Amino acid sequence: MTLQARLDAFKADFVAGKPPYNAPAAIHPIMARATAELIASGQAGRALKAGDKAPSFTLNDPDGKSVSSADLLAQGPLILSFYRGVWCPYCNMELLALQETLPAFRAAGASLVAISPQTAPNSRKSMRNNNLGFPILSDTHNDVAAAFGLRFALPDYLVDLYKMLKNDLPTFNGDDSWTLPMPARYVVAQDGTILYAEVNPDYTHRPEPEDMLHVLPSA
């Protein structure tokens, strides 16, 4: 089953109010409105795309070790996945799919990292729960996401909904800004040029991890 087929099946169960989330019907129009407004804003089209230069960054891994994009690119191409957080089931399903494809990425000489605004303990939880063989780096305040054009502020009505659902982003992220990155995937060449870019203002739609393989030189 493809990643998108898995996401679609999960979404159908979620909207139907099935366990384990038992989501109330009233929340779905609110979430759909926020997604539609983000799509209509055109922000995804203004994010960095193939052919652009990727911003350099240095972020901490879940153990507090500093990881720089320059060091990773010195080893080969770099795959980036912008990840909303441990609380997002769609994002976790994508992480699992990326993990399944990790051997192919490594065979092509590429490194893979996820980038998330969440705190290190939450990244450790994400890695443990999903049995990840690649790190989730902490992007405090979504600064790296902003450099890629991905950071957006949640509208007030969605903040109110998240609070009602106990989805407390300030606690998850250690940041009071109520911002998130749009889910995105990038492949960056060793000279810093973006070879592949895919940005999703609709967080329920993700590309197949295999879609990135064709741009890797050794794939």
Coordinates of N, CA and C in Angstrom, one line a residue, residues 58-68 119-121 123-124 127 135-138:
T58 N 22.5 24.9 11.4 CA 23.0 24.0 12.4 C 22.0 23.9 13.5
L59 N 21.6 22.6 13.8 CA 20.5 22.3 14.7 C 21.0 21.2 15.6
N60 N 20.3 21.0 16.8 CA 20.7 20.0 17.7 C 19.9 18.7 17.4
D61 N 20.5 17.6 17.6 CA 19.8 16.3 17.5 C 19.1 16.1 18.9
P62 N 18.4 15.0 19.0 CA 17.7 14.7 20.3 C 18.6 14.6 21.5
D63 N 19.9 14.3 21.3 CA 20.8 14.1 22.4 C 21.6 15.4 22.6
G64 N 21.2 16.5 22.0 CA 21.9 17.8 22.2 C 23.2 18.0 21.3
K65 N 23.4 17.0 20.4 CA 24.6 17.1 19.6 C 24.3 18.1 18.4
S66 N 25.2 19.0 18.1 CA 25.1 19.9 17.0 C 25.3 19.2 15.7
V67 N 24.4 19.5 14.8 CA 24.4 18.9 13.4 C 24.3 20.0 12.4
S68 N 25.3 20.1 11.5 CA 25.3 21.1 10.5 C 25.0 20.6 9.1
T119 N 10.4 19.9 21.0 CA 11.5 19.8 21.9 C 12.2 18.4 21.8
A120 N 13.5 18.4 22.3 CA 14.3 17.2 22.2 C 13.6 15.9 22.8
P121 N 13.0 16.0 24.0 CA 12.3 14.8 24.5 C 11.2 14.3 23.6
S123 N 11.2 14.7 20.3 CA 11.9 14.1 19.2 C 12.4 12.6 19.5
R124 N 12.9 12.5 20.7 CA 13.3 11.2 21.2 C 12.1 10.2 21.2
M127 N 11.3 9.3 17.6 CA 12.3 8.3 17.1 C 12.0 6.9 17.7
P135 N 17.9 11.0 12.4 CA 17.5 11.9 13.5 C 16.4 12.9 13.2
I136 N 15.8 13.3 14.2 CA 14.9 14.5 14.2 C 15.6 15.6 14.8
L137 N 15.9 16.7 14.1 CA 16.6 17.9 14.6 C 15.6 18.9 15.1
S138 N 16.0 19.6 16.2 CA 15.1 20.6 16.8 C 15.3 21.9 16.2

